[in-house]
Coordinates of N, CA and C in Angstrom, one line a residue:
X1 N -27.2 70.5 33.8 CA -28.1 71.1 32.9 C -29.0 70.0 32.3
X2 N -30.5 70.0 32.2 CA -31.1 69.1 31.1 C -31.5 69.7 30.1
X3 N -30.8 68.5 29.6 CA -31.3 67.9 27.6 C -32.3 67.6 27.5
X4 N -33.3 68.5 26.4 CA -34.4 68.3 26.3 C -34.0 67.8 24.6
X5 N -34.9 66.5 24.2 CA -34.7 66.0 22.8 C -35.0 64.6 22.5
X6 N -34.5 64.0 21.5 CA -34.7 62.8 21.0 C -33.4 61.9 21.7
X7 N -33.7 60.8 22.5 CA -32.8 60.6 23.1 C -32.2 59.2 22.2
X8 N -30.4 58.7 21.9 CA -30.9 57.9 20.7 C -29.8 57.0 21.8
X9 N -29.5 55.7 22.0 CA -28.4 54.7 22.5 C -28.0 53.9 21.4
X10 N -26.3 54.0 21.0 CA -25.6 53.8 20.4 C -24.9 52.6 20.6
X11 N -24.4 51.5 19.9 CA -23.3 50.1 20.4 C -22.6 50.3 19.2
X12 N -21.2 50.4 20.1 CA -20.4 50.2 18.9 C -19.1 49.6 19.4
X13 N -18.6 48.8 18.1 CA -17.1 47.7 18.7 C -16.2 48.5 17.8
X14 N -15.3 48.9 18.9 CA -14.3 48.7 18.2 C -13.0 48.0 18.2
X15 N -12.4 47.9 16.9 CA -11.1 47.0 17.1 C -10.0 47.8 16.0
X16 N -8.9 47.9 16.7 CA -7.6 48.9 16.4 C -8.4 50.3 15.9
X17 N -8.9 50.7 16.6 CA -9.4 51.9 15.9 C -10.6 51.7 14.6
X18 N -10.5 50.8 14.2 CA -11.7 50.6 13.0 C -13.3 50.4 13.8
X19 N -14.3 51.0 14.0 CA -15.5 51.0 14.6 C -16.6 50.7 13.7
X20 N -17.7 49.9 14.2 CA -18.6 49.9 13.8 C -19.6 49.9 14.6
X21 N -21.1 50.0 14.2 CA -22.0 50.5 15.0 C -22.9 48.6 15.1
X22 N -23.1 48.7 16.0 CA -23.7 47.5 16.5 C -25.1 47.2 16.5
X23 N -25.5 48.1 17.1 CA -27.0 48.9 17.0 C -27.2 49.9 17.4
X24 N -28.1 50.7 16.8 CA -28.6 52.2 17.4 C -30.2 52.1 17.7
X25 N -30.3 52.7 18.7 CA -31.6 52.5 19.6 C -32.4 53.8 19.6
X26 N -33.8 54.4 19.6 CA -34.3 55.7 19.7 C -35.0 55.7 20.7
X27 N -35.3 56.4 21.7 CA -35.9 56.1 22.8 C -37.0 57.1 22.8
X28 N -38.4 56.5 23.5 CA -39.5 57.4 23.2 C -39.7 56.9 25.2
X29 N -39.4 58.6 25.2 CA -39.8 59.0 26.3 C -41.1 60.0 26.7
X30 N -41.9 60.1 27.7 CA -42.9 60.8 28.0 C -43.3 60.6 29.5
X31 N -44.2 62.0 29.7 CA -44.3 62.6 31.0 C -45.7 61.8 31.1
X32 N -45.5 61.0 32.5 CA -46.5 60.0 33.1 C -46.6 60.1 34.4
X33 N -48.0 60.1 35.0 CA -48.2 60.6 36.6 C -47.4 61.2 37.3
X34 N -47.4 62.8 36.8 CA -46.4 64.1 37.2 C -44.7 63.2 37.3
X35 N -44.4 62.5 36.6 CA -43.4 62.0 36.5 C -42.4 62.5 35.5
X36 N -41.4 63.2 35.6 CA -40.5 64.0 33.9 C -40.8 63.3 32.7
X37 N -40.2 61.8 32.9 CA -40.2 61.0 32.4 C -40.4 59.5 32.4
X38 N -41.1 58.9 31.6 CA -41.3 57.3 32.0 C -40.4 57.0 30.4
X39 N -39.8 55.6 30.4 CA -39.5 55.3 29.3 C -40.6 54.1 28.5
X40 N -41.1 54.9 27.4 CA -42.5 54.3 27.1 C -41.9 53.3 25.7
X41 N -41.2 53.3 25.1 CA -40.6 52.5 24.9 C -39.1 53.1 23.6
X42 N -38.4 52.0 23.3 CA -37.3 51.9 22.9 C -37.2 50.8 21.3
X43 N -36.7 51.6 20.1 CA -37.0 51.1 19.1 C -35.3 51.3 18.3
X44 N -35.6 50.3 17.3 CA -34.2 49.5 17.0 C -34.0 50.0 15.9
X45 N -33.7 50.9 15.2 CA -33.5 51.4 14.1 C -32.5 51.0 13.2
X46 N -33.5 50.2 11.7 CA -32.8 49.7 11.1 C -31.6 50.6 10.3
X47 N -30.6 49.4 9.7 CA -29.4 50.0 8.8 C -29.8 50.6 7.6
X48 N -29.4 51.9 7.6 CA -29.9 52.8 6.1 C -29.0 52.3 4.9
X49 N -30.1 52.3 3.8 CA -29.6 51.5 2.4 C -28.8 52.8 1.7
X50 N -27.8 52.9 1.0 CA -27.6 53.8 0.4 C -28.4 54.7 -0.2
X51 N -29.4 54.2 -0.9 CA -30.7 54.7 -1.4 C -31.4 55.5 -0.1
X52 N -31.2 55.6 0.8 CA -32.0 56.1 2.0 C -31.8 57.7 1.8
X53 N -32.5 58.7 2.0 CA -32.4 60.1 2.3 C -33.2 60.6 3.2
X54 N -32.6 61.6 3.3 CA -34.0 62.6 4.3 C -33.3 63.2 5.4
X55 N -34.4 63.7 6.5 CA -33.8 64.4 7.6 C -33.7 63.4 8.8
X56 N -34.5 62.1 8.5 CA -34.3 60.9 9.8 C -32.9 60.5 9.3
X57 N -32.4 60.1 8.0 CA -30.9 59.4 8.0 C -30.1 60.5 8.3
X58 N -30.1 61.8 8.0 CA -29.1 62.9 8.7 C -29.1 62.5 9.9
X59 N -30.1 62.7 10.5 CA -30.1 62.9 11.6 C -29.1 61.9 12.9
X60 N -29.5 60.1 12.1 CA -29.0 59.1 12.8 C -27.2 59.0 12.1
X61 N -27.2 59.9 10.8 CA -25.7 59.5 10.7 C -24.8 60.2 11.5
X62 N -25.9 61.8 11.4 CA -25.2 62.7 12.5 C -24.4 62.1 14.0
X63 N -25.2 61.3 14.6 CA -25.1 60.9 15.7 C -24.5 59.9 15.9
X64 N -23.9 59.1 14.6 CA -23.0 58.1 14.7 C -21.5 58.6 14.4
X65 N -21.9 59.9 13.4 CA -20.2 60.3 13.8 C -20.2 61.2 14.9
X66 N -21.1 61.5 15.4 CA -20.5 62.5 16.7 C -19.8 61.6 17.9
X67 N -20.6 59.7 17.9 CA -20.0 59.1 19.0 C -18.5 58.6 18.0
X68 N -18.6 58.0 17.6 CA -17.0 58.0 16.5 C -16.1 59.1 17.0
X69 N -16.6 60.1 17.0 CA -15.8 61.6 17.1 C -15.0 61.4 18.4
X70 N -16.0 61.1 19.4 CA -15.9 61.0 20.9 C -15.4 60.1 20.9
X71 N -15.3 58.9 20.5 CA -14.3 57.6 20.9 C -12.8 58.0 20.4
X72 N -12.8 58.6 19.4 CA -11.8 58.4 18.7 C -10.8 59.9 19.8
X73 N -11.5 61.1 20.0 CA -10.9 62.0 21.2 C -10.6 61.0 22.7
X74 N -11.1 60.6 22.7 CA -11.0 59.6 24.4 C -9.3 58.6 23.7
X75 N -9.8 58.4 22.5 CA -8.6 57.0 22.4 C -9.0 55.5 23.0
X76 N -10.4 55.4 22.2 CA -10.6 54.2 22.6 C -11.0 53.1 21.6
X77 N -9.8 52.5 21.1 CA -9.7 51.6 20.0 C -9.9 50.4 19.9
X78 N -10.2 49.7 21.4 CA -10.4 48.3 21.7 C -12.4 48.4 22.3
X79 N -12.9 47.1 21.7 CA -13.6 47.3 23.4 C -15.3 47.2 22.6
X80 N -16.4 47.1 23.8 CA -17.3 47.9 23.0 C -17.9 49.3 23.6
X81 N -18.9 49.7 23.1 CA -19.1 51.0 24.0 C -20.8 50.9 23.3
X82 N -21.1 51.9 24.8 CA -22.7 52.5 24.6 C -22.6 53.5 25.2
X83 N -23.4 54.6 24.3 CA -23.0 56.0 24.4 C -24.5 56.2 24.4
X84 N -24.9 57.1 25.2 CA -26.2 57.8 25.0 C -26.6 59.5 24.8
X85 N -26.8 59.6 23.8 CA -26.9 60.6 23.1 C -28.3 61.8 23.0
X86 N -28.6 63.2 23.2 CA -29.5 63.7 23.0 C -29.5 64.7 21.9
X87 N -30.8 64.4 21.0 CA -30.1 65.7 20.2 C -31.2 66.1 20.1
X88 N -31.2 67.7 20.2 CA -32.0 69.0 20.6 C -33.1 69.0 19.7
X89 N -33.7 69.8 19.8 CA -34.4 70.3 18.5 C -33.6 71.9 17.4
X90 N -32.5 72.2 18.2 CA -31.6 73.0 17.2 C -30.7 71.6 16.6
X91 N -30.9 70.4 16.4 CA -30.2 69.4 15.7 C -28.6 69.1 16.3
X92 N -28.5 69.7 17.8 CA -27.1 69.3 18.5 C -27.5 68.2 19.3
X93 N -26.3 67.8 19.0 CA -25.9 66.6 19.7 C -25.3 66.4 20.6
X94 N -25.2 66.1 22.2 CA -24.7 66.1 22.9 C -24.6 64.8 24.0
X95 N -23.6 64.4 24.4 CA -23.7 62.9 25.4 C -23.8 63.0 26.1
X96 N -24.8 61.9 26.7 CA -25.2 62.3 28.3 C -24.7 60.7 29.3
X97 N -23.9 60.4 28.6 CA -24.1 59.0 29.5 C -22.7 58.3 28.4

């Protein structure tokens, strides 16, 4: 099945189960000489200040506990990981990679 959405790439280390996010990435994709997709480019989304609100910090916290969610179902407490993520325009999130 394709995911149609905001595609976001996730780094995260963890150690004994304690995780943190490394960097989160947002990918801007677009349709280029009948091509689905070209990756037109890839942006580094800074760390939200407490003071931060809105529907972009939902959005990216969303997607940090959904991969958390997932590492922590797998049982993966060492290590680092990149998870790549799409989330819809119904606001789900789902991994694709």
């Amino acid at each position: 099945e394709f995911a149609s959405g905001t595609e976001y790439a996730i780094d995260v280390v963890c150690r004994d189960g304690d995780r943190k996010v490394a960097a989160l990435w947002k990918y801007d994709k677009r349709s280029v000489n009948g091509a689905p997709f070209v990756y037109f480019m890839t942006q580094l989304i800074p760390a939200a200040n407490n003071d931060d609100e809105g529907p972009k910090k939902d959005v990216e916290e969303a997607v940090c506990n959904y991969v958390f969610n997932a590492l922590e179902a797998l049982d993966i407490r060492w290590g680092l990981s990149h998870v790549e993520v799409i989330v819809t325009r119904n606001a789900e999130a789902g991994s694709i990679q």
